PDB file of N, CA and C in Angstrom:
ATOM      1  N   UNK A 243       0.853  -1.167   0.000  1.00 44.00           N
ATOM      2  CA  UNK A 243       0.000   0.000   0.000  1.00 44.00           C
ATOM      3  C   UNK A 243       0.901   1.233   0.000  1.00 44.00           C
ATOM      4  N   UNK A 244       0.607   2.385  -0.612  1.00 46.00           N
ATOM      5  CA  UNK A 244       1.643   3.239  -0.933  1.00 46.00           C
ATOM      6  C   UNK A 244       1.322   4.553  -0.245  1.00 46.00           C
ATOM      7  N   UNK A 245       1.713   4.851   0.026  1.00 53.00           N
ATOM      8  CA  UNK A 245       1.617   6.513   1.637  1.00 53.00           C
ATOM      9  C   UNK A 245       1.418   7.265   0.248  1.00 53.00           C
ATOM     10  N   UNK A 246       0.994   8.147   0.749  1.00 48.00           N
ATOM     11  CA  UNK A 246       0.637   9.657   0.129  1.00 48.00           C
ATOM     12  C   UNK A 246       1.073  10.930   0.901  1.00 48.00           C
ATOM     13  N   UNK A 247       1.261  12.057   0.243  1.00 47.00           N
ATOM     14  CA  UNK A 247       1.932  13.055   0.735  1.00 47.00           C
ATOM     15  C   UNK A 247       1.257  14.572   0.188  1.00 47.00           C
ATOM     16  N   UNK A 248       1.485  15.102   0.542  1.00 42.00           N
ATOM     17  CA  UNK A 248       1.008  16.641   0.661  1.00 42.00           C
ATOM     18  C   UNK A 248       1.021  16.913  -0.886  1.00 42.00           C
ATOM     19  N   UNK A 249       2.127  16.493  -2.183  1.00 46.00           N
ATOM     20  CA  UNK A 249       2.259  16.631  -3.321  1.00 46.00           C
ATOM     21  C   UNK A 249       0.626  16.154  -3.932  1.00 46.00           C
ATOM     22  N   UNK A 250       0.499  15.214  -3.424  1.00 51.00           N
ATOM     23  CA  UNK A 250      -0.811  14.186  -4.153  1.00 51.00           C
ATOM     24  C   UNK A 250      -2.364  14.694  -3.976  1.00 51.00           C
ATOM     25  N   UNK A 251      -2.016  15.624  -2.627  1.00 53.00           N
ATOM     26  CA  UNK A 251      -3.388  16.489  -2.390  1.00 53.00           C
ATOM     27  C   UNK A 251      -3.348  18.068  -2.469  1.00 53.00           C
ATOM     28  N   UNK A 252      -4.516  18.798  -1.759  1.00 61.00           N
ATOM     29  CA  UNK A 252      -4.087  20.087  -1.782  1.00 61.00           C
ATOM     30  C   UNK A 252      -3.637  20.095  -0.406  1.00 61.00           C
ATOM     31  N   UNK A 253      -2.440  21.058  -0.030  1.00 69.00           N
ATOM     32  CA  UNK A 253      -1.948  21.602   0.891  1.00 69.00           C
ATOM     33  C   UNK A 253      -2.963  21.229   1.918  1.00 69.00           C
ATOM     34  N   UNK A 254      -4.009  22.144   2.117  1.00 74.00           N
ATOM     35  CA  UNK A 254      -5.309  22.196   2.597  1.00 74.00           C
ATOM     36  C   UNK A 254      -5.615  21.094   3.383  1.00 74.00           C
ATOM     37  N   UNK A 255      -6.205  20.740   1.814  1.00 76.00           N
ATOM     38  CA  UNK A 255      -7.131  19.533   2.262  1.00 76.00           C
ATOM     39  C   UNK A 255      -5.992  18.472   3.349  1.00 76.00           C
ATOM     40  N   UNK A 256      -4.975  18.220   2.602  1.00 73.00           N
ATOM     41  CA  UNK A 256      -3.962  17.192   3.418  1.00 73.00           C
ATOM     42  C   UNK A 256      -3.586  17.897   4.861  1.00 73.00           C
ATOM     43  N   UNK A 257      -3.466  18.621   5.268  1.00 77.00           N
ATOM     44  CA  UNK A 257      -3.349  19.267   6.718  1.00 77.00           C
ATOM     45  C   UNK A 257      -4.687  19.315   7.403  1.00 77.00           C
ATOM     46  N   UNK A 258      -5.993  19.808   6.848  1.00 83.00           N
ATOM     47  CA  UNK A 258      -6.976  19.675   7.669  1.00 83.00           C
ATOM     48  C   UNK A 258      -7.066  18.288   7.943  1.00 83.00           C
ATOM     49  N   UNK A 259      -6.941  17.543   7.270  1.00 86.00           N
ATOM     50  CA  UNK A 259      -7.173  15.882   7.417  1.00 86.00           C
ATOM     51  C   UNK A 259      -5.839  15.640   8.875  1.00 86.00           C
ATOM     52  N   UNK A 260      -4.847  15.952   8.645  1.00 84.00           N
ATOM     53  CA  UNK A 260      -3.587  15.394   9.779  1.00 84.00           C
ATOM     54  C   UNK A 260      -4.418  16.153  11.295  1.00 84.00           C
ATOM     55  N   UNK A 261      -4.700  17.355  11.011  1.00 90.00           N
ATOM     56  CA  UNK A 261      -4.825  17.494  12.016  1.00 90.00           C
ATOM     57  C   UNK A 261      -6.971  17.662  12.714  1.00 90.00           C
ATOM     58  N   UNK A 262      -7.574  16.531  11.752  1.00 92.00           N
ATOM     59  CA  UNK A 262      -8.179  15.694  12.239  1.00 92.00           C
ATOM     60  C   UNK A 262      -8.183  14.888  12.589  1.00 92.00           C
ATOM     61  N   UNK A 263      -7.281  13.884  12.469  1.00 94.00           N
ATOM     62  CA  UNK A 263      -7.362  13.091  13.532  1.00 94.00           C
ATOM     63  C   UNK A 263      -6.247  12.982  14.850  1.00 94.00           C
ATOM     64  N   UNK A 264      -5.692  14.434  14.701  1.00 95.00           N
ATOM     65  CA  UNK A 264      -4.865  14.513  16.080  1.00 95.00           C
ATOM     66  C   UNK A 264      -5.923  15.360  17.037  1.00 95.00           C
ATOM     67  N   UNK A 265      -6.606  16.353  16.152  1.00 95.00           N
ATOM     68  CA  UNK A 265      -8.094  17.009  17.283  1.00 95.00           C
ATOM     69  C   UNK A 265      -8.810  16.051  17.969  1.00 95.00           C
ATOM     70  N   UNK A 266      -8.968  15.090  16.591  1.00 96.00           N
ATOM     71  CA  UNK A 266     -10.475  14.018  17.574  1.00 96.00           C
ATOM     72  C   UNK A 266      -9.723  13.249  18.710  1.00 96.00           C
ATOM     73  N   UNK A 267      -8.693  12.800  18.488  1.00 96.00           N
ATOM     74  CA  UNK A 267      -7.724  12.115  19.681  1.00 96.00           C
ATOM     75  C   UNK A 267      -7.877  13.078  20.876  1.00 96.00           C
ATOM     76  N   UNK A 268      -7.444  14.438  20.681  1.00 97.00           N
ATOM     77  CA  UNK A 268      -7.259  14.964  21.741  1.00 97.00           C
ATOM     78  C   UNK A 268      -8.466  15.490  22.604  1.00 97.00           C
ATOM     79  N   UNK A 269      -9.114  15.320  21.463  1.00 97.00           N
ATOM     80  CA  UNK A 269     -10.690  15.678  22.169  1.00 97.00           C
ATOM     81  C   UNK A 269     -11.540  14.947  23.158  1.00 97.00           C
ATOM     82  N   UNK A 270     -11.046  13.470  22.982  1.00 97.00           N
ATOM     83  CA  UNK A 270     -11.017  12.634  24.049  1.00 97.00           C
ATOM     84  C   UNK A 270     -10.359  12.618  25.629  1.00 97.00           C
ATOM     85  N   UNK A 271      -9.329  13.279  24.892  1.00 97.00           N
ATOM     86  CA  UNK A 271      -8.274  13.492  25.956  1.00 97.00           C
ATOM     87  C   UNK A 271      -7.294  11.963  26.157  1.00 97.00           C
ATOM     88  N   UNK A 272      -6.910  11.641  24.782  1.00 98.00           N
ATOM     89  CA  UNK A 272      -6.393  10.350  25.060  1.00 98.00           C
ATOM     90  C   UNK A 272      -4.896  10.877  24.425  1.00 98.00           C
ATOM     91  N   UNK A 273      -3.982  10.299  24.702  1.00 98.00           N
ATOM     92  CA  UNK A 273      -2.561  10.935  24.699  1.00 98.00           C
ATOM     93  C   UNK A 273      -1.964   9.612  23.232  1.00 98.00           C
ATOM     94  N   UNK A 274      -1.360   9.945  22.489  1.00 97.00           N
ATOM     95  CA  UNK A 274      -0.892   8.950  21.615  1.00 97.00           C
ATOM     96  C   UNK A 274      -0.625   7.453  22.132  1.00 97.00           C
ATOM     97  N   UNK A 275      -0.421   7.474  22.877  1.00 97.00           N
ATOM     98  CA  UNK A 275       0.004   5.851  23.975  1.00 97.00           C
ATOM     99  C   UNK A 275      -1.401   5.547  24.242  1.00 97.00           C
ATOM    100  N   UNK A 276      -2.379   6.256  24.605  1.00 98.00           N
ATOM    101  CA  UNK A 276      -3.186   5.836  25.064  1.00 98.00           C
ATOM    102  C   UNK A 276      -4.115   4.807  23.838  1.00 98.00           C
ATOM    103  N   UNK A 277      -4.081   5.766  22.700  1.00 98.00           N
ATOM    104  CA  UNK A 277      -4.743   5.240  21.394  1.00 98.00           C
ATOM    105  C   UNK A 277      -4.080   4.123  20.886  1.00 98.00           C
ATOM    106  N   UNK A 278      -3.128   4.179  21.176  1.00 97.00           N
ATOM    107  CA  UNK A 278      -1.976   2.759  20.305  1.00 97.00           C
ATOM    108  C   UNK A 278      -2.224   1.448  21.428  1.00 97.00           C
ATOM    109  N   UNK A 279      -2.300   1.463  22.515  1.00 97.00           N
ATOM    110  CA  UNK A 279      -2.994   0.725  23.594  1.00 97.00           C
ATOM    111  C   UNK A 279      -4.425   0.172  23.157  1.00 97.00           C
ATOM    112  N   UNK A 280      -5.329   0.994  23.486  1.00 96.00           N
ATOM    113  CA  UNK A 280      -6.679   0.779  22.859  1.00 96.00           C
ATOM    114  C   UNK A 280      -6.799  -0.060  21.399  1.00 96.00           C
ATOM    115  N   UNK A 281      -6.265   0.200  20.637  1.00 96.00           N
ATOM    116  CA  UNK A 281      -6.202  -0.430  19.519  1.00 96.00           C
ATOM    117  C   UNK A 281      -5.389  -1.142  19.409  1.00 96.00           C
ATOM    118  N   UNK A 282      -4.486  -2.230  20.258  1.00 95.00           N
ATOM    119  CA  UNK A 282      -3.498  -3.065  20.435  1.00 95.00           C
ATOM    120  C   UNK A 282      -2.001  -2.592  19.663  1.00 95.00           C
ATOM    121  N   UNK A 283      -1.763  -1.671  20.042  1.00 94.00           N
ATOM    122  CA  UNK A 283      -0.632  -1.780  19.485  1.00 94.00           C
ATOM    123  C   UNK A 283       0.739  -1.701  20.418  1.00 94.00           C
ATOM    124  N   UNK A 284       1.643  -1.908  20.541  1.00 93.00           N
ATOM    125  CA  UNK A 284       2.444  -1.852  21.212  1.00 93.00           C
ATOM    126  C   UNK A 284       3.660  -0.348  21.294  1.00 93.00           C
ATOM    127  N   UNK A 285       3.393   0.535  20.650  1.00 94.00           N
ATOM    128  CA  UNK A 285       4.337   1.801  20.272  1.00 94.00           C
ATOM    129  C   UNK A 285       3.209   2.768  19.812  1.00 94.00           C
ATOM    130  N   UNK A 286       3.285   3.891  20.881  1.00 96.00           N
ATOM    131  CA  UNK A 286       2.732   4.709  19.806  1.00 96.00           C
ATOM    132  C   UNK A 286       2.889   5.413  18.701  1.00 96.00           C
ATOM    133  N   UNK A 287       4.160   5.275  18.391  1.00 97.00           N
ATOM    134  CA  UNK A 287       4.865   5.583  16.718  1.00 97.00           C
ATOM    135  C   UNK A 287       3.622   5.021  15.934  1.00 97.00           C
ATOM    136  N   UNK A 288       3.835   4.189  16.008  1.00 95.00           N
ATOM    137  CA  UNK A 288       2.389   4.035  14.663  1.00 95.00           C
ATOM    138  C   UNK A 288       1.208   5.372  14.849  1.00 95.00           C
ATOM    139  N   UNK A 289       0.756   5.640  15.625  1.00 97.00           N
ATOM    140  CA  UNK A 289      -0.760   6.641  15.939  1.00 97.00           C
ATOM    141  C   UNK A 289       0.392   8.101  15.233  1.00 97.00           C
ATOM    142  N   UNK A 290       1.451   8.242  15.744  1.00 96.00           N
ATOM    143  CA  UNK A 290       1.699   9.165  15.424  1.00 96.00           C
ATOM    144  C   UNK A 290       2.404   9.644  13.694  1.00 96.00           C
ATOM    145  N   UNK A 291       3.044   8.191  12.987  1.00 95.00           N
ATOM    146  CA  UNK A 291       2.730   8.369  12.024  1.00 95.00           C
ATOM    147  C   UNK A 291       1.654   8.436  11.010  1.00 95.00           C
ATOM    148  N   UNK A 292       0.550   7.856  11.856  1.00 94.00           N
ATOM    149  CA  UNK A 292      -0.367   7.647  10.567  1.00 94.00           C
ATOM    150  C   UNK A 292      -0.854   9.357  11.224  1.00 94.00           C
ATOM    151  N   UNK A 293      -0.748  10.274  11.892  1.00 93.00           N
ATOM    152  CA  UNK A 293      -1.383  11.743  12.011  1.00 93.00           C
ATOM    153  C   UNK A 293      -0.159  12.410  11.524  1.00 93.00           C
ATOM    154  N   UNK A 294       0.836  11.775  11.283  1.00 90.00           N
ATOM    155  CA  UNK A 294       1.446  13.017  10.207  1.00 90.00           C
ATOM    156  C   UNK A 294       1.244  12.618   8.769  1.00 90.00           C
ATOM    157  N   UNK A 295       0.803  11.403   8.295  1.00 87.00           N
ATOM    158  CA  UNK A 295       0.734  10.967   7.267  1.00 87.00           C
ATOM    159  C   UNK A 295       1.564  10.448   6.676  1.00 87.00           C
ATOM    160  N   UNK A 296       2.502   9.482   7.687  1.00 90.00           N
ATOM    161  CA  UNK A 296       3.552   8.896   7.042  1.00 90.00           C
ATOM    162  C   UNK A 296       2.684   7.480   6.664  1.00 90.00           C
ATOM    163  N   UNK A 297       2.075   7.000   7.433  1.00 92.00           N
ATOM    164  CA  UNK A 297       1.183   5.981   6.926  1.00 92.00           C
ATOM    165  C   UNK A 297      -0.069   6.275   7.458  1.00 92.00           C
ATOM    166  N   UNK A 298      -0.948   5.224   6.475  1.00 93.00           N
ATOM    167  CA  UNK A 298      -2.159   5.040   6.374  1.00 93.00           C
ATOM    168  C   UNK A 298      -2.651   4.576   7.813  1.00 93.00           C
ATOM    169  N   UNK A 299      -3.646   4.686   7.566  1.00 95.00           N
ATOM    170  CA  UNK A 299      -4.807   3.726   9.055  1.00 95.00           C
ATOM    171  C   UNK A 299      -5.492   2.511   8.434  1.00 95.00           C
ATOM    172  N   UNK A 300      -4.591   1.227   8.777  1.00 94.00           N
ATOM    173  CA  UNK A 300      -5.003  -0.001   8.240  1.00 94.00           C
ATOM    174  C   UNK A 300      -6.428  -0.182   8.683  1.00 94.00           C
ATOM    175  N   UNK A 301      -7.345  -0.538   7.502  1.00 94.00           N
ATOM    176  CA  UNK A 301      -8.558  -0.864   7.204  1.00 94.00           C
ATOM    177  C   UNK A 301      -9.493  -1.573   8.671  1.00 94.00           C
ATOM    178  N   UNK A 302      -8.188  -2.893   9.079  1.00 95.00           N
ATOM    179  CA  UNK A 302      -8.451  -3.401  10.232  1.00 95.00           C
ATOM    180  C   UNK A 302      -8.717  -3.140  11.815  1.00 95.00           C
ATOM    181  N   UNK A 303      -8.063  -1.766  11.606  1.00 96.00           N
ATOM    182  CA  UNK A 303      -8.479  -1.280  12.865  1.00 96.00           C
ATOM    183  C   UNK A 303      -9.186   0.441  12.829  1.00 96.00           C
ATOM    184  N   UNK A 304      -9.940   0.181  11.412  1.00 96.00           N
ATOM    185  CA  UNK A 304     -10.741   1.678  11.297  1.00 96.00           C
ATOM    186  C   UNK A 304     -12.042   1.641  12.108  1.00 96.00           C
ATOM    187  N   UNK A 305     -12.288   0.666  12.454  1.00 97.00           N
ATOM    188  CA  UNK A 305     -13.818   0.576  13.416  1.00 97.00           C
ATOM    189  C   UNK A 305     -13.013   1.082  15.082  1.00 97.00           C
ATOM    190  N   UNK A 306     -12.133   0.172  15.404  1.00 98.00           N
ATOM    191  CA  UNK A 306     -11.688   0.438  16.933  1.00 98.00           C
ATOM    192  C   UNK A 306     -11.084   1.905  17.116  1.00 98.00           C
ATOM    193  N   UNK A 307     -10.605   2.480  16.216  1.00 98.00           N
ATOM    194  CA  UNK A 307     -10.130   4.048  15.976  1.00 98.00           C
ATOM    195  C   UNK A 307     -11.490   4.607  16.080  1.00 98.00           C
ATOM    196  N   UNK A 308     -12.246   4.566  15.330  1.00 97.00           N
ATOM    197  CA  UNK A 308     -13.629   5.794  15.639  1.00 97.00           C
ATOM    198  C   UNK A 308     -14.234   5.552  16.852  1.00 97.00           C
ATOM    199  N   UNK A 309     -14.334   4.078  16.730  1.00 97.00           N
ATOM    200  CA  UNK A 309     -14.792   4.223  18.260  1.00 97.00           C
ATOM    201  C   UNK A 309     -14.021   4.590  19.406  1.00 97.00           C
ATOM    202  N   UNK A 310     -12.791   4.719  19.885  1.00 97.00           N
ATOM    203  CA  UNK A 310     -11.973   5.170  20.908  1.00 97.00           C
ATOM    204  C   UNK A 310     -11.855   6.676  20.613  1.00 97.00           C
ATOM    205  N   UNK A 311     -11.983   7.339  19.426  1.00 97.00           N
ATOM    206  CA  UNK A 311     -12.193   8.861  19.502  1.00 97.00           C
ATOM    207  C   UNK A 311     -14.078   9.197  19.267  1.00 97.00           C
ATOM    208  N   UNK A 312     -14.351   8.320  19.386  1.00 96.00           N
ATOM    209  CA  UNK A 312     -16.339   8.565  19.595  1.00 96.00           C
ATOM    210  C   UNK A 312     -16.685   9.541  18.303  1.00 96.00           C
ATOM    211  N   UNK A 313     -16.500   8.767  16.717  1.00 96.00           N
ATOM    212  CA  UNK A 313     -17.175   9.476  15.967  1.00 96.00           C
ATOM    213  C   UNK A 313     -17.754   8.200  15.008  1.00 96.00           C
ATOM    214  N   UNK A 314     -18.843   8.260  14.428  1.00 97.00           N
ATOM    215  CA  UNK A 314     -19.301   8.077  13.885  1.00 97.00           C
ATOM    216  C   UNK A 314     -18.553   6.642  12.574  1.00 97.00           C
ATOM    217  N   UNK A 315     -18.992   5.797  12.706  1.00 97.00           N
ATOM    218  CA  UNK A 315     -17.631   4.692  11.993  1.00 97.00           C
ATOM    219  C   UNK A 315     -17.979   5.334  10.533  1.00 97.00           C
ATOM    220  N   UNK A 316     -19.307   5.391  10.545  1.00 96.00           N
ATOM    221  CA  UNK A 316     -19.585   6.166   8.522  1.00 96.00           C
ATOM    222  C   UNK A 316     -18.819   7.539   8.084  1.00 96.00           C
ATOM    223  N   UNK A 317     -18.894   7.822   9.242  1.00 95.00           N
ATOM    224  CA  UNK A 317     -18.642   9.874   8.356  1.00 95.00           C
ATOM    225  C   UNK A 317     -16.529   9.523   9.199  1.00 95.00           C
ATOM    226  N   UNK A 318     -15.607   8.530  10.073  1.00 96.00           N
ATOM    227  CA  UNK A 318     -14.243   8.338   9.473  1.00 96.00           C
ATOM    228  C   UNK A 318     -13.954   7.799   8.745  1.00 96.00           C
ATOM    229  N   UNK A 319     -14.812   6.593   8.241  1.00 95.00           N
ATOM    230  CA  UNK A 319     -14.615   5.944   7.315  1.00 95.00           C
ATOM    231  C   UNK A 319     -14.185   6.858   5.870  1.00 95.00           C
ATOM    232  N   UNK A 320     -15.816   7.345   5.556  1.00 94.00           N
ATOM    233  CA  UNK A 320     -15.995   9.107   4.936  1.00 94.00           C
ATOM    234  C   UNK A 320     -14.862   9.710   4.301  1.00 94.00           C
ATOM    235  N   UNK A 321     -14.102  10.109   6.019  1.00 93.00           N
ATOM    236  CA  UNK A 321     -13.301  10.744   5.952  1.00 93.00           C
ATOM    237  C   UNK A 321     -11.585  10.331   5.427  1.00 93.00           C
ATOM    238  N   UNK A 322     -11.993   9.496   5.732  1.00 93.00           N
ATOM    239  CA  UNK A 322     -10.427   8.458   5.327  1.00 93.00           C
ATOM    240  C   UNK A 322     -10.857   8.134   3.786  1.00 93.00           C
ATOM    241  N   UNK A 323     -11.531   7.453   3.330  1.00 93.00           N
ATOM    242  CA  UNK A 323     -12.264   7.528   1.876  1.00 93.00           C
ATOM    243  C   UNK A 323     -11.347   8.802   0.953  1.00 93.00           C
ATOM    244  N   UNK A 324     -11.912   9.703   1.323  1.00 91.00           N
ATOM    245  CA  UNK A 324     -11.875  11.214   0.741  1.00 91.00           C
ATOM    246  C   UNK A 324     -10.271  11.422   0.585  1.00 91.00           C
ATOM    247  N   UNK A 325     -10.126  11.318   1.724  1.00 90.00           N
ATOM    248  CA  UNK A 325      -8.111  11.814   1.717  1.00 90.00           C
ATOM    249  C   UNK A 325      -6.946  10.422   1.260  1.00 90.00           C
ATOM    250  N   UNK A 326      -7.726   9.336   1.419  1.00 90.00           N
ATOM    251  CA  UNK A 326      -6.443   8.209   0.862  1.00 90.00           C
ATOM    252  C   UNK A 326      -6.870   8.148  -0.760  1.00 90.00           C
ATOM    253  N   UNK A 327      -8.316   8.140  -0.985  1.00 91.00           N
ATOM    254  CA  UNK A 327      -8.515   7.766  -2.322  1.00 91.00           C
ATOM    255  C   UNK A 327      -9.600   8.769  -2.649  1.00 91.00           C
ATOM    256  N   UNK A 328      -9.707   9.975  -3.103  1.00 91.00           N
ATOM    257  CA  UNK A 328     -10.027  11.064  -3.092  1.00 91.00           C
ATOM    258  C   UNK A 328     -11.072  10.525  -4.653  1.00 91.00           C
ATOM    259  N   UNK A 329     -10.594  10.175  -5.506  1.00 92.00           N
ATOM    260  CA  UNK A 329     -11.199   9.733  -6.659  1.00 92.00           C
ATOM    261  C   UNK A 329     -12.094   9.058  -6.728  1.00 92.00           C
ATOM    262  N   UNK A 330     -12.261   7.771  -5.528  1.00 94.00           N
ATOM    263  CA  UNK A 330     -13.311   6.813  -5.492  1.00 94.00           C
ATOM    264  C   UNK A 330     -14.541   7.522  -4.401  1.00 94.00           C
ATOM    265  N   UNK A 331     -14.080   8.841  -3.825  1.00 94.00           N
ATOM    266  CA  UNK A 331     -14.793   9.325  -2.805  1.00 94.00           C
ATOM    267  C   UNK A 331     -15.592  10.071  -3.691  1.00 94.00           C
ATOM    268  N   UNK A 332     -15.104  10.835  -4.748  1.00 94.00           N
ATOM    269  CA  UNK A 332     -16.593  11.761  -5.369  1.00 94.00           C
ATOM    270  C   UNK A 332     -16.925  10.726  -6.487  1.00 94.00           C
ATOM    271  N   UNK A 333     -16.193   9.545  -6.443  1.00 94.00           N
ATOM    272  CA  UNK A 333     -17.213   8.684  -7.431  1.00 94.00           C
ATOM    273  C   UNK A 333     -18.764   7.986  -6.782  1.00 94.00           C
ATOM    274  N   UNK A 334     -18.669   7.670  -5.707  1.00 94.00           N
ATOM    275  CA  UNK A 334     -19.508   7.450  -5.078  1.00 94.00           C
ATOM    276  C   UNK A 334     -20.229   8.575  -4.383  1.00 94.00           C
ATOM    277  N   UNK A 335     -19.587   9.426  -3.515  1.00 92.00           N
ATOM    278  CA  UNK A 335     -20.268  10.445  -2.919  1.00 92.00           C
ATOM    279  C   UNK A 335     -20.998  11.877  -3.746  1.00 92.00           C
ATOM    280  N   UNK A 336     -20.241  11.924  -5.232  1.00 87.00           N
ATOM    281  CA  UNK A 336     -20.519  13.110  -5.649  1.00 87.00           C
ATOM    282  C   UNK A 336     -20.238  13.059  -7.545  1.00 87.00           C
ATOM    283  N   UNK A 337     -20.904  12.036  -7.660  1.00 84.00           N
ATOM    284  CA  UNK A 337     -20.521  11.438  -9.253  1.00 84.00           C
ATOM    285  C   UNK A 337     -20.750  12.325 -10.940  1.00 84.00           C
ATOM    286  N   UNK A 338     -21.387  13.618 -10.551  1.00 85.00           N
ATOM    287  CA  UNK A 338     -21.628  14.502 -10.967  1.00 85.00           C
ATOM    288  C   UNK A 338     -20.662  15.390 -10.523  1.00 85.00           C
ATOM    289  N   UNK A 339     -19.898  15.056  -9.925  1.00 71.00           N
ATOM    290  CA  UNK A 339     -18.618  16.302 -10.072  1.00 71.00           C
ATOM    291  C   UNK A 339     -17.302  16.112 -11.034  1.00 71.00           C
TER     292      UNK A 339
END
């Protein structure tokens, strides 16, 4: 699976996205360790690369992520949709664009 970078999106869009899912984390009040715990992981390097966008948020643990930051599994899903594969997101969401 191949990371994506700020080149591949707009500026914008790719920063509001990083620092959505470091808001919703913090909005919990859960500290990077805390989220990499919750979702079995052993390091929180992973939580913190996938919020700078060095990697992705494997598919497998996109349900236990929304639920430990309490949003909605449709509208991160949504949201992850939109910013990893931006093309298949207004094909489905907005197919007239």
């Amino acid at each position: 699976m191949s990371n994506f970078s700020p080149k591949e999106q707009s500026s914008k869009d790719y920063y509001k996205f990083k620092n959505y899912l470091k808001k919703s984390r913090e909005a919990k009040k859960l500290s990077q360790n805390d989220l990499a715990k919750e979702l079995g992981f052993e390091y929180y390097t992973f939580i913190s690369q996938c919020e700078t966008g060095a990697v992705r948020i494997p598919p497998k643990v996109m349900k236990a992520w929304a639920k430990a930051i309490d949003i909605p599994l449709e509208e991160f899903c949504k949201t992850l949709l939109k910013q990893y594969h931006p093309e298949f997101y207004t094909g489905i969401f907005n197919p007239s664009a």
